[in-house]
């Protein structure tokens, strides 16, 4: 019943040739590459955990609070990953179209400076809004989004219509926007950020707490089940081949388990003692013996990254624009002959990249509670590495949003792990650079074999 | 325009397509030089000539892939302005390119509907409906084809060609351009394409067929038009010339008595 194709010869003949693992992968439609990446991620996590435990001389199974696999460390990891993961979503589209954007880190820097300047100086001193006015963070963000869109449109126009290679345009942008970031305040740091704006950076206030986190988790699980069910109904309606029921159930169960596990982790990380006590005092709560446990829950920047990931996945898979991006990446001439306006699509992709750089800038500057002209330095490397590690081919035409976000998590895991292990920053750079090259090499090997 | 080849007298009424005095040059090469050709409803006109004769370039001007340097195109007697592929499609001109022009990384359905996707009421891609349509049209061309979920790069040459042909007939073309449509096909599929051509003919569709197989051409085409060095050697009804005479046109540029000579005909001191 699983195979309703009208030509059983072809498919059954092939299915019987497959081994049990291949049959499992075929039934669940899991991408082997994705599986490999999840495996690599888990390997890195376990490795970092064991090394950090051994360094402290503790048993890895005790999950000591200073080791890698702890709620606190993983929660911080999720927040640190957000900005890069968000930009990696855009970089997927850029690279799928056979372009590159080397300017994202610098664009993030200048946009962060402008948003910081807007909320700390411009809107307060020149427009005359009072500190704490809710318009401040809204307007600062709107100004940032407009600037990001403009930067993307400008670079995209030069690339698409003036036909200057993206590598050169964005290499120029790397210098131009970094220089511009300095000019905003002649290099001076802008701080502190608007109180509401700061929520985008995470922290105890910038997290949604235990109850809401459970609600988000349950809603996400329901959405997963609904999506699987709906997909099945659609395919049944047109009598297309269906996945076996056990495979559907397994996929749903694993996904929901991962979601609820992540929520449980976020809810296991309590507010720091000092903040809890201050909060208790302010709200007339008596702190019980052994301290008050208030969970962080999911951080707002993480929710923002998930939202961006979902929207970008929707755009790539379900819209005309996304289809065109991939078709152009696969064969630009064919796309052109099919009547697709390839230039305008190229320009739009860079505009999306600019908007995502703004969101990343907001998160990064909110997290630091300041804007500096070095904000986002070298982020372009992490972002490109995330996309490539996540399966985006530099030859164009293939890549996934979820892969790039996992790639960002992988890169950030390495980086955070090295900080935890006390690896000094020059060596960190060496490792990140080497990982990028190795990842591209593995990608080349993989593509030759498949 | 004075030297325009007159349409063959057998046809009355306005031609479906009338390309007049078309020229295009790439750098110094005159790829198409003052070529004129026409096509009537329900007619198959075969374009013949050596590699590099300018056949693909001429039909790419009609399909909007190239912009001509000179000349005019009339569709149904009205001058048509075709400056990109979208324009051509608006006139009902569909093309099967020699290179197939498929996006290798997406599946058959996505290729069939590229640029003209079916959308749901929500404004999203209706992949399920597109796959259903794809199954229908591919069933007509290549009933054994089942690999709807795979990117077309994984398909065989013949399967890819079927996808390219399916795309051209999916949107009710009035004018169909087939640039060596059977180059990668086996004998069975080639016969199927021949059957398809006959069927489309009875529907009143005009077809430009570029082929190297002179035998096929005489089976399917009503007229042949031979090109050499970017110029038209001559045009003839397949009933008025022999296969050997057509070979003479292709190889020597010699225009036989049954054909109407073009600017590229070998000029012999009469
Ligand atoms: N895009 C192009 N750029 C430069 N030269 C071209 C281009 N397309 C075709 N040509 C040249 O035009 C001539 C005709 O080519 P073509 O139309 O492909 O011939 P045919 O299809 O008859 O084999 C050849 O000399 C070819 O090299
Ligand atoms: Mg050709």
XYZ file of C-alpha atoms in Angstrom, chain A residues 5-7 234-235 238 240-241 314 317-320 323-324 326-327 330-331 333-334 336-341 397, chain B residues 60 65 85-86 89 97 101-103 105-106 110 114-117 119 124-125 127-128 130-132 135 144 146 149:
56
model
C 3.063 4.030 -8.600
C 1.649 2.601 -11.765
C 4.882 0.923 -12.734
C -2.466 15.899 -0.053
C -0.491 13.032 -1.498
C -3.518 12.766 -5.934
C 1.104 9.805 -5.077
C 3.410 7.343 -3.310
C 8.581 28.860 3.459
C 10.027 25.925 -0.747
C 6.625 27.364 -1.275
C 6.935 30.571 -3.256
C 7.667 31.356 -6.869
C 11.673 28.279 -6.920
C 13.301 30.820 -9.239
C 17.005 27.549 -7.174
C 16.286 27.304 -10.896
C 20.840 25.291 -11.364
C 20.968 26.775 -14.849
C 20.415 30.324 -19.020
C 17.475 27.945 -18.713
C 16.282 33.153 -18.480
C 14.809 31.225 -21.422
C 11.865 30.259 -19.217
C 11.118 33.972 -18.954
C 12.378 34.515 -15.420
C 13.681 37.984 -14.649
C 21.689 25.283 -7.126
C 16.343 31.598 -30.995
C 16.497 34.268 -26.661
C 11.434 34.780 -24.063
C 8.396 36.071 -22.193
C 5.480 32.915 -25.091
C 16.017 24.060 -27.259
C 17.430 24.432 -21.220
C 16.410 22.539 -18.106
C 17.152 23.625 -14.551
C 18.644 20.788 -9.870
C 14.841 20.774 -9.718
C 9.210 22.242 -11.552
C 9.164 27.007 -14.720
C 8.100 30.610 -15.088
C 4.403 29.643 -15.178
C 3.884 27.868 -11.887
C -0.412 28.517 -7.488
C 1.935 29.466 -2.742
C 3.324 26.938 -5.190
C 3.412 21.403 -6.206
C 0.858 18.651 -5.897
C 1.875 20.595 -10.858
C 3.043 17.039 -10.255
C -0.382 15.726 -11.222
C 2.239 12.931 -14.668
C 7.270 4.434 -18.401
C 8.224 7.497 -12.997
C 10.720 13.368 -7.408
